[in-house]
Amino acid sequence: MLSIIIPSYNEEKNIEKTFAVVTEVLEANGIDFEIIFINDGSSDSTWQKISDLAHENDNVTSVDFSRNFGKESAIFAGLEIASGDACVLMDCDLQHPPETIIEMYNIWKNNDVDIVEGRKKSRGKESKLYKCFSMLFYRILNKSSGLDMDSASDFKLLDRKVVDALNKMPERLTFFRAMSSWVGFRTEKIYFEVAERQEGKSKWSARSLFRYAINSITSFTSAPLHLVTVFGIISFIISVVLGIDTLYNKIWGNSEAGFPTVIILQLLTTSIIMFSLGIIGYYISKIYEEIKNRPRYIITKIVKKDKEEQ
Ligand code: UDP
Ligand code: MG
């Protein structure tokens, strides 16, 4: 069975349509499925709509959050509740084409693949500034986490094994896109064209996107902490050069009395403080890695002589 997880936040106009289209496409292909709608603290009639659907259909589960916890939380709630052999995450606005679910399903069914990852063929309509920021964001993430995150999306099919592995990750601040590549497993990519949003407008404001970016970076890499060490090294090099220059002036030139001492003291203390902060930052990054309490490894499969365990 396939579980379709759909986070919904103020999507009253999309719920019914999304439900109808997804149901139609999956039934036409004879796939057994359930749909899990998560109402992420909407202020419109989204909850009304999805709870009605759940009353009318055996294969619909609707979940209600007490307030808006964000898409990430909705995704992880869905993964925890889903009971399918595979889960598909999709948006409520039909920007993720339901036909792609069928392709994902077939790839998963016919190959030894645990994750089918939807990648954006093109990034859809976006402003120049937004493109710039998203490029910077992905550059930082790719470089520091070693995961290829460009054109990644939350549109993914995950095998039960992957879902179980993700459910075991105890951290509170999550970044689904990166966590689902961090767990590894055999991954197949599939490209899809981002469709136009059906109804309503995007839930992301510049502010919420910025917060999401900062949160994602800090919850996935400790690179910003190491920057302090780099600054410390740079300022030390500068202080050595300037220090030599000041001493040279004091001995051979004509500098104000007392001035060289002030300059050298200032330079030295700054770089020592930077260094120390860098070292502390390094330990904090270790504490941070530890406190996430991630499993040290994830086993995909164990093969024994006469039985195979998944
Ligand atoms: N969403 C959510 N909680 C939020 C913001 C968004 O559950 O706080 C859901 C939203 O209902 C939609 C999906 O996340 O199903 C993607 O949101 P949106 O279409 O606004 O993002 P975009 O496509 O512009 O990136
Ligand atoms: Mg959208």
mmCIF file of C-alpha atoms and ligand atoms in Angstrom:
data_model
loop_
_atom_site.group_PDB
_atom_site.id
_atom_site.type_symbol
_atom_site.label_atom_id
_atom_site.label_comp_id
_atom_site.label_asym_id
_atom_site.label_seq_id
_atom_site.Cartn_x
_atom_site.Cartn_y
_atom_site.Cartn_z
ATOM 1 C CA MET A 1 0.000 0.000 0.000
ATOM 2 C CA LEU A 2 1.045 3.552 -0.776
ATOM 3 C CA SER A 3 0.597 6.401 1.733
ATOM 4 C CA ILE A 4 0.240 9.862 0.243
ATOM 5 C CA ILE A 5 1.118 12.553 2.773
ATOM 6 C CA ILE A 6 -0.191 16.044 2.063
ATOM 7 C CA PRO A 7 0.635 18.947 4.410
ATOM 8 C CA SER A 8 -2.029 21.607 4.049
ATOM 9 C CA TYR A 9 -1.975 25.136 5.356
ATOM 10 C CA ASN A 10 -4.817 27.422 4.336
ATOM 11 C CA GLU A 11 -5.597 25.330 1.279
ATOM 12 C CA GLU A 12 -9.415 25.277 1.471
ATOM 13 C CA LYS A 13 -9.743 25.795 -2.271
ATOM 14 C CA ASN A 14 -7.307 23.007 -3.156
ATOM 15 C CA ILE A 15 -8.222 20.124 -0.851
ATOM 16 C CA GLU A 16 -11.138 18.704 -2.826
ATOM 17 C CA LYS A 17 -9.492 19.094 -6.183
ATOM 18 C CA THR A 18 -6.219 17.547 -5.009
ATOM 19 C CA PHE A 19 -8.105 14.660 -3.430
ATOM 20 C CA ALA A 20 -10.117 14.061 -6.612
ATOM 21 C CA VAL A 21 -7.121 14.187 -8.948
ATOM 22 C CA VAL A 22 -4.883 12.003 -6.785
ATOM 23 C CA THR A 23 -7.644 9.443 -6.260
ATOM 24 C CA GLU A 24 -8.453 9.343 -9.952
ATOM 25 C CA VAL A 25 -4.852 8.892 -11.059
ATOM 26 C CA LEU A 26 -4.073 6.205 -8.484
ATOM 27 C CA GLU A 27 -7.291 4.259 -9.011
ATOM 28 C CA ALA A 28 -6.811 4.308 -12.775
ATOM 29 C CA ASN A 29 -3.514 2.530 -12.180
ATOM 30 C CA GLY A 30 -4.908 0.057 -9.685
ATOM 31 C CA ILE A 31 -2.723 1.183 -6.808
ATOM 32 C CA ASP A 32 -3.895 0.561 -3.251
ATOM 33 C CA PHE A 33 -3.412 3.770 -1.292
ATOM 34 C CA GLU A 34 -4.280 5.934 1.688
ATOM 35 C CA ILE A 35 -4.176 9.713 1.850
ATOM 36 C CA ILE A 36 -3.055 11.543 4.972
ATOM 37 C CA PHE A 37 -3.943 15.224 5.127
ATOM 38 C CA ILE A 38 -2.231 17.249 7.816
ATOM 39 C CA ASN A 39 -3.881 20.515 8.712
ATOM 40 C CA ASP A 40 -1.008 22.725 9.818
ATOM 41 C CA GLY A 41 -3.042 25.161 11.923
ATOM 42 C CA SER A 42 -4.957 26.717 9.038
ATOM 43 C CA SER A 43 -7.163 29.709 9.742
ATOM 44 C CA ASP A 44 -9.625 28.943 6.946
ATOM 45 C CA SER A 45 -11.922 25.967 6.452
ATOM 46 C CA THR A 46 -9.140 23.523 5.529
ATOM 47 C CA TRP A 47 -9.802 21.372 8.602
ATOM 48 C CA GLN A 48 -13.521 21.250 7.835
ATOM 49 C CA LYS A 49 -12.756 20.058 4.310
ATOM 50 C CA ILE A 50 -10.266 17.377 5.229
ATOM 51 C CA SER A 51 -12.240 16.031 8.170
ATOM 52 C CA ASP A 52 -15.275 15.729 5.866
ATOM 53 C CA LEU A 53 -13.150 13.758 3.431
ATOM 54 C CA ALA A 54 -11.972 11.505 6.248
ATOM 55 C CA HIS A 55 -15.583 10.839 7.294
ATOM 56 C CA GLU A 56 -16.620 10.001 3.757
ATOM 57 C CA ASN A 57 -13.649 7.895 2.694
ATOM 58 C CA ASP A 58 -12.099 4.916 4.429
ATOM 59 C CA ASN A 59 -8.704 5.589 2.944
ATOM 60 C CA VAL A 60 -8.382 9.196 4.133
ATOM 61 C CA THR A 61 -6.856 10.148 7.459
ATOM 62 C CA SER A 62 -6.917 13.745 8.581
ATOM 63 C CA VAL A 63 -4.641 15.138 11.232
ATOM 64 C CA ASP A 64 -5.105 18.488 12.929
ATOM 65 C CA PHE A 65 -2.291 20.532 14.453
ATOM 66 C CA SER A 66 -3.030 22.830 17.378
ATOM 67 C CA ARG A 67 -1.307 25.691 15.584
ATOM 68 C CA ASN A 68 0.923 26.319 12.587
ATOM 69 C CA PHE A 69 4.070 24.268 13.137
ATOM 70 C CA GLY A 70 5.403 24.568 9.598
ATOM 71 C CA LYS A 71 5.583 22.168 6.692
ATOM 72 C CA GLU A 72 8.531 20.260 8.164
ATOM 73 C CA SER A 73 6.559 19.264 11.250
ATOM 74 C CA ALA A 74 3.596 18.296 9.089
ATOM 75 C CA ILE A 75 5.820 16.058 6.967
ATOM 76 C CA PHE A 76 7.243 14.265 9.981
ATOM 77 C CA ALA A 77 3.817 13.858 11.587
ATOM 78 C CA GLY A 78 2.620 12.298 8.339
ATOM 79 C CA LEU A 79 5.571 9.904 8.201
ATOM 80 C CA GLU A 80 4.876 8.777 11.744
ATOM 81 C CA ILE A 81 1.199 8.112 11.100
ATOM 82 C CA ALA A 82 1.534 6.518 7.647
ATOM 83 C CA SER A 83 1.191 2.764 7.513
ATOM 84 C CA GLY A 84 1.949 2.139 3.832
ATOM 85 C CA ASP A 85 4.842 0.114 2.413
ATOM 86 C CA ALA A 86 5.962 3.359 0.844
ATOM 87 C CA CYS A 87 5.123 7.017 1.457
ATOM 88 C CA VAL A 88 4.860 9.831 -1.027
ATOM 89 C CA LEU A 89 5.134 13.447 0.152
ATOM 90 C CA MET A 90 3.382 15.984 -1.991
ATOM 91 C CA ASP A 91 2.116 19.555 -1.848
ATOM 92 C CA CYS A 92 -1.546 20.372 -1.631
ATOM 93 C CA ASP A 93 -1.496 22.838 -4.508
ATOM 94 C CA LEU A 94 -0.904 20.261 -7.297
ATOM 95 C CA GLN A 95 2.466 21.820 -8.120
ATOM 96 C CA HIS A 96 3.747 18.282 -7.805
ATOM 97 C CA PRO A 97 2.031 16.513 -10.723
ATOM 98 C CA PRO A 98 0.120 13.415 -9.502
ATOM 99 C CA GLU A 99 1.092 11.522 -12.671
ATOM 100 C CA THR A 100 4.670 11.590 -11.389
ATOM 101 C CA ILE A 101 3.515 9.504 -8.406
ATOM 102 C CA ILE A 102 2.751 6.688 -10.824
ATOM 103 C CA GLU A 103 6.217 6.915 -12.345
ATOM 104 C CA MET A 104 7.741 6.948 -8.862
ATOM 105 C CA TYR A 105 5.622 3.976 -7.867
ATOM 106 C CA ASN A 106 6.691 1.967 -10.901
ATOM 107 C CA ILE A 107 10.357 2.716 -10.349
ATOM 108 C CA TRP A 108 10.038 1.680 -6.698
ATOM 109 C CA LYS A 109 8.043 -1.448 -7.548
ATOM 110 C CA ASN A 110 10.204 -2.730 -10.383
ATOM 111 C CA ASN A 111 13.663 -1.878 -9.154
ATOM 112 C CA ASP A 112 15.620 -2.369 -5.997
ATOM 113 C CA VAL A 113 15.242 1.267 -5.042
ATOM 114 C CA ASP A 114 14.316 2.734 -1.646
ATOM 115 C CA ILE A 115 13.949 6.427 -2.444
ATOM 116 C CA VAL A 116 12.576 7.982 -5.581
ATOM 117 C CA GLU A 117 13.466 11.607 -5.472
ATOM 118 C CA GLY A 118 11.527 14.200 -7.414
ATOM 119 C CA ARG A 119 13.762 16.886 -8.869
ATOM 120 C CA LYS A 120 12.619 20.091 -10.424
ATOM 121 C CA LYS A 121 13.317 20.243 -14.141
ATOM 122 C CA SER A 122 13.236 23.996 -13.964
ATOM 123 C CA ARG A 123 12.546 26.151 -10.968
ATOM 124 C CA GLY A 124 9.197 27.503 -12.147
ATOM 125 C CA LYS A 125 8.411 31.198 -11.965
ATOM 126 C CA GLU A 126 10.625 32.967 -9.465
ATOM 127 C CA SER A 127 11.983 36.459 -9.066
ATOM 128 C CA LYS A 128 15.669 37.249 -9.727
ATOM 129 C CA LEU A 129 16.321 38.072 -6.067
ATOM 130 C CA TYR A 130 14.728 34.804 -4.958
ATOM 131 C CA LYS A 131 16.841 32.864 -7.483
ATOM 132 C CA CYS A 132 19.959 34.557 -6.154
ATOM 133 C CA PHE A 133 19.191 33.703 -2.552
ATOM 134 C CA SER A 134 18.214 30.140 -3.284
ATOM 135 C CA MET A 135 21.470 29.664 -5.200
ATOM 136 C CA LEU A 136 23.488 30.987 -2.257
ATOM 137 C CA PHE A 137 21.507 28.798 0.133
ATOM 138 C CA TYR A 138 22.115 25.618 -1.859
ATOM 139 C CA ARG A 139 25.757 26.484 -2.440
ATOM 140 C CA ILE A 140 26.354 26.718 1.333
ATOM 141 C CA LEU A 141 24.438 23.505 1.981
ATOM 142 C CA ASN A 142 26.058 21.497 -0.815
ATOM 143 C CA LYS A 143 29.561 22.550 0.136
ATOM 144 C CA SER A 144 29.231 21.961 3.845
ATOM 145 C CA SER A 145 27.074 18.871 4.000
ATOM 146 C CA GLY A 146 28.452 17.026 0.969
ATOM 147 C CA LEU A 147 24.902 16.316 -0.206
ATOM 148 C CA ASP A 148 23.754 17.317 -3.664
ATOM 149 C CA MET A 149 20.770 19.491 -2.866
ATOM 150 C CA ASP A 150 20.356 21.546 -6.036
ATOM 151 C CA SER A 151 16.867 21.416 -7.511
ATOM 152 C CA ALA A 152 15.852 19.024 -4.741
ATOM 153 C CA SER A 153 12.240 19.148 -3.643
ATOM 154 C CA ASP A 154 10.084 17.643 -0.945
ATOM 155 C CA PHE A 155 8.313 15.540 -3.582
ATOM 156 C CA LYS A 156 9.622 12.075 -2.784
ATOM 157 C CA LEU A 157 8.660 8.459 -2.515
ATOM 158 C CA LEU A 158 10.197 6.705 0.479
ATOM 159 C CA ASP A 159 10.250 2.990 1.147
ATOM 160 C CA ARG A 160 9.091 1.797 4.591
ATOM 161 C CA LYS A 161 12.757 1.228 5.577
ATOM 162 C CA VAL A 162 13.577 4.876 4.928
ATOM 163 C CA VAL A 163 10.462 6.066 6.757
ATOM 164 C CA ASP A 164 11.423 3.965 9.787
ATOM 165 C CA ALA A 165 14.956 5.365 9.689
ATOM 166 C CA LEU A 166 13.629 8.935 9.530
ATOM 167 C CA ASN A 167 11.175 8.278 12.352
ATOM 168 C CA LYS A 168 14.102 7.177 14.493
ATOM 169 C CA MET A 169 15.886 10.504 14.105
ATOM 170 C CA PRO A 170 15.242 12.290 17.381
ATOM 171 C CA GLU A 171 16.132 15.865 16.530
ATOM 172 C CA ARG A 172 13.529 18.584 16.967
ATOM 173 C CA LEU A 173 14.737 20.960 14.292
ATOM 174 C CA THR A 174 14.351 19.076 11.080
ATOM 175 C CA PHE A 175 15.195 19.679 7.466
ATOM 176 C CA PHE A 176 13.403 16.967 5.543
ATOM 177 C CA ARG A 177 15.084 17.503 2.197
ATOM 178 C CA ALA A 178 18.561 17.031 3.619
ATOM 179 C CA MET A 179 17.649 14.378 6.179
ATOM 180 C CA SER A 180 16.126 12.161 3.526
ATOM 181 C CA SER A 181 19.408 12.241 1.596
ATOM 182 C CA TRP A 182 21.513 11.924 4.749
ATOM 183 C CA VAL A 183 19.962 8.531 5.554
ATOM 184 C CA GLY A 184 21.404 7.187 2.316
ATOM 185 C CA PHE A 185 19.704 4.162 0.701
ATOM 186 C CA ARG A 186 19.446 3.438 -2.992
ATOM 187 C CA THR A 187 18.055 6.540 -4.588
ATOM 188 C CA GLU A 188 16.661 7.072 -8.038
ATOM 189 C CA LYS A 189 16.024 10.538 -9.399
ATOM 190 C CA ILE A 190 13.055 11.517 -11.439
ATOM 191 C CA TYR A 191 12.522 14.904 -13.036
ATOM 192 C CA PHE A 192 9.245 16.748 -13.031
ATOM 193 C CA GLU A 193 8.050 20.075 -14.308
ATOM 194 C CA VAL A 194 6.804 22.328 -11.505
ATOM 195 C CA ALA A 195 3.170 23.080 -12.331
ATOM 196 C CA GLU A 196 1.416 26.350 -11.613
ATOM 197 C CA ARG A 197 -0.164 26.601 -8.194
ATOM 198 C CA GLN A 198 -3.869 25.736 -8.480
ATOM 199 C CA GLU A 199 -5.588 28.126 -6.068
ATOM 200 C CA GLY A 200 -4.515 30.638 -3.450
ATOM 201 C CA LYS A 201 -0.987 31.906 -3.167
ATOM 202 C CA SER A 202 2.326 30.599 -1.865
ATOM 203 C CA LYS A 203 2.525 30.345 1.923
ATOM 204 C CA TRP A 204 6.085 31.583 2.008
ATOM 205 C CA SER A 205 6.839 35.190 2.738
ATOM 206 C CA ALA A 206 10.344 36.612 2.377
ATOM 207 C CA ARG A 207 10.635 36.510 6.162
ATOM 208 C CA SER A 208 9.497 32.925 6.597
ATOM 209 C CA LEU A 209 11.777 31.792 3.768
ATOM 210 C CA PHE A 210 14.741 33.528 5.350
ATOM 211 C CA ARG A 211 13.975 31.909 8.692
ATOM 212 C CA TYR A 212 13.583 28.544 6.967
ATOM 213 C CA ALA A 213 16.952 28.964 5.233
ATOM 214 C CA ILE A 214 18.777 29.894 8.447
ATOM 215 C CA ASN A 215 17.075 27.078 10.323
ATOM 216 C CA SER A 216 17.941 24.547 7.622
ATOM 217 C CA ILE A 217 21.563 25.569 7.445
ATOM 218 C CA THR A 218 22.061 25.601 11.193
ATOM 219 C CA SER A 219 20.219 22.365 11.718
ATOM 220 C CA PHE A 220 22.244 20.613 9.086
ATOM 221 C CA THR A 221 25.763 21.938 9.269
ATOM 222 C CA SER A 222 28.058 23.566 11.775
ATOM 223 C CA ALA A 223 29.925 25.429 9.039
ATOM 224 C CA PRO A 224 29.013 28.902 10.366
ATOM 225 C CA LEU A 225 30.715 28.040 13.660
ATOM 226 C CA HIS A 226 33.941 27.176 11.887
ATOM 227 C CA LEU A 227 33.871 30.553 10.171
ATOM 228 C CA VAL A 228 34.974 32.121 13.474
ATOM 229 C CA THR A 229 38.168 30.066 13.414
ATOM 230 C CA VAL A 230 38.802 31.194 9.855
ATOM 231 C CA PHE A 231 38.278 34.828 10.872
ATOM 232 C CA GLY A 232 40.678 34.263 13.788
ATOM 233 C CA ILE A 233 43.374 32.964 11.438
ATOM 234 C CA ILE A 234 42.868 35.837 9.016
ATOM 235 C CA SER A 235 43.034 38.445 11.756
ATOM 236 C CA PHE A 236 46.138 36.778 13.186
ATOM 237 C CA ILE A 237 47.892 36.999 9.830
ATOM 238 C CA ILE A 238 46.913 40.660 9.515
ATOM 239 C CA SER A 239 48.101 41.335 13.049
ATOM 240 C CA VAL A 240 51.494 39.764 12.363
ATOM 241 C CA VAL A 241 51.972 41.867 9.231
ATOM 242 C CA LEU A 242 50.807 45.078 10.919
ATOM 243 C CA GLY A 243 52.817 44.255 14.037
ATOM 244 C CA ILE A 244 56.027 43.926 12.032
ATOM 245 C CA ASP A 245 55.225 47.182 10.268
ATOM 246 C CA THR A 246 54.660 48.999 13.573
ATOM 247 C CA LEU A 247 57.859 47.625 15.106
ATOM 248 C CA TYR A 248 59.805 48.610 11.988
ATOM 249 C CA ASN A 249 58.428 52.132 12.278
ATOM 250 C CA LYS A 250 59.228 52.286 15.984
ATOM 251 C CA ILE A 251 62.851 51.242 15.468
ATOM 252 C CA TRP A 252 63.658 52.953 12.178
ATOM 253 C CA GLY A 253 60.906 55.466 11.718
ATOM 254 C CA ASN A 254 59.405 58.183 13.778
ATOM 255 C CA SER A 255 56.263 56.934 15.503
ATOM 256 C CA GLU A 256 54.409 58.550 18.402
ATOM 257 C CA ALA A 257 55.590 57.306 21.778
ATOM 258 C CA GLY A 258 53.280 54.630 23.188
ATOM 259 C CA PHE A 259 51.323 54.161 19.982
ATOM 260 C CA PRO A 260 53.044 50.967 18.770
ATOM 261 C CA THR A 261 52.301 49.239 22.090
ATOM 262 C CA VAL A 262 48.607 50.066 21.775
ATOM 263 C CA ILE A 263 48.441 48.813 18.182
ATOM 264 C CA ILE A 264 50.276 45.581 18.894
ATOM 265 C CA LEU A 265 48.269 44.865 22.051
ATOM 266 C CA GLN A 266 45.015 45.468 20.240
ATOM 267 C CA LEU A 267 45.948 43.249 17.320
ATOM 268 C CA LEU A 268 47.147 40.433 19.506
ATOM 269 C CA THR A 269 44.178 40.372 21.863
ATOM 270 C CA THR A 270 41.708 40.461 18.972
ATOM 271 C CA SER A 271 43.236 37.496 17.235
ATOM 272 C CA ILE A 272 43.609 35.553 20.499
ATOM 273 C CA ILE A 273 39.913 36.140 21.285
ATOM 274 C CA MET A 274 38.930 35.082 17.786
ATOM 275 C CA PHE A 275 41.008 31.921 18.087
ATOM 276 C CA SER A 276 39.508 31.051 21.438
ATOM 277 C CA LEU A 277 36.008 31.630 20.122
ATOM 278 C CA GLY A 278 36.836 29.356 17.221
ATOM 279 C CA ILE A 279 37.981 26.600 19.569
ATOM 280 C CA ILE A 280 34.862 27.000 21.695
ATOM 281 C CA GLY A 281 32.802 26.989 18.515
ATOM 282 C CA TYR A 282 34.437 23.736 17.525
ATOM 283 C CA TYR A 283 33.453 22.109 20.808
ATOM 284 C CA ILE A 284 29.950 23.513 20.535
ATOM 285 C CA SER A 285 29.674 21.994 17.080
ATOM 286 C CA LYS A 286 30.679 18.624 18.549
ATOM 287 C CA ILE A 287 28.113 18.970 21.331
ATOM 288 C CA TYR A 288 25.576 19.918 18.717
ATOM 289 C CA GLU A 289 26.335 16.855 16.612
ATOM 290 C CA GLU A 290 26.109 14.632 19.691
ATOM 291 C CA ILE A 291 22.957 16.156 21.045
ATOM 292 C CA LYS A 292 21.137 15.416 17.804
ATOM 293 C CA ASN A 293 21.467 11.817 18.872
ATOM 294 C CA ARG A 294 21.372 10.522 15.350
ATOM 295 C CA PRO A 295 21.914 6.817 14.806
ATOM 296 C CA ARG A 296 25.548 6.086 13.972
ATOM 297 C CA TYR A 297 24.527 3.966 11.020
ATOM 298 C CA ILE A 298 21.439 2.737 9.279
ATOM 299 C CA ILE A 299 21.234 -0.827 8.022
ATOM 300 C CA THR A 300 19.366 -1.424 4.769
ATOM 301 C CA LYS A 301 19.309 -5.165 4.649
ATOM 302 C CA ILE A 302 20.820 -8.150 6.410
ATOM 303 C CA VAL A 303 21.293 -11.314 4.420
ATOM 304 C CA LYS A 304 21.763 -14.574 6.286
ATOM 305 C CA LYS A 305 22.511 -17.982 4.877
ATOM 306 C CA ASP A 306 18.975 -19.217 4.381
ATOM 307 C CA LYS A 307 16.794 -16.267 5.110
ATOM 308 C CA GLU A 308 16.663 -12.747 3.947
ATOM 309 C CA GLU A 309 15.596 -10.010 6.297
ATOM 310 C CA GLN A 310 14.517 -6.631 5.105
HETATM 311 N N1 UDP B 1 2.549 24.287 4.061
HETATM 312 C C1 UDP B 1 2.341 23.837 5.380
HETATM 313 N N2 UDP B 1 2.681 24.665 6.417
HETATM 314 C C2 UDP B 1 3.230 25.900 6.221
HETATM 315 C C3 UDP B 1 3.462 26.339 4.895
HETATM 316 C C4 UDP B 1 3.112 25.502 3.837
HETATM 317 O O1 UDP B 1 1.869 22.723 5.590
HETATM 318 O O2 UDP B 1 3.502 26.585 7.218
HETATM 319 C C5 UDP B 1 2.179 23.401 2.919
HETATM 320 C C6 UDP B 1 1.228 24.025 1.924
HETATM 321 O O3 UDP B 1 -0.116 23.840 2.306
HETATM 322 C C7 UDP B 1 1.542 23.262 0.649
HETATM 323 C C8 UDP B 1 3.035 22.994 0.800
HETATM 324 O O4 UDP B 1 3.339 23.133 2.186
HETATM 325 O O5 UDP B 1 0.863 22.024 0.581
HETATM 326 C C9 UDP B 1 3.876 23.930 -0.051
HETATM 327 O O6 UDP B 1 3.565 25.266 0.242
HETATM 328 P P1 UDP B 1 3.559 26.408 -0.863
HETATM 329 O O7 UDP B 1 2.849 25.922 -2.081
HETATM 330 O O8 UDP B 1 3.034 27.634 -0.214
HETATM 331 O O9 UDP B 1 5.101 26.565 -1.149
HETATM 332 P P2 UDP B 1 5.807 26.788 -2.574
HETATM 333 O O10 UDP B 1 5.201 25.806 -3.535
HETATM 334 O O11 UDP B 1 5.528 28.197 -2.949
HETATM 335 O O12 UDP B 1 7.254 26.511 -2.299
HETATM 336 MG MG MG B 2 3.342 25.405 -3.885
#
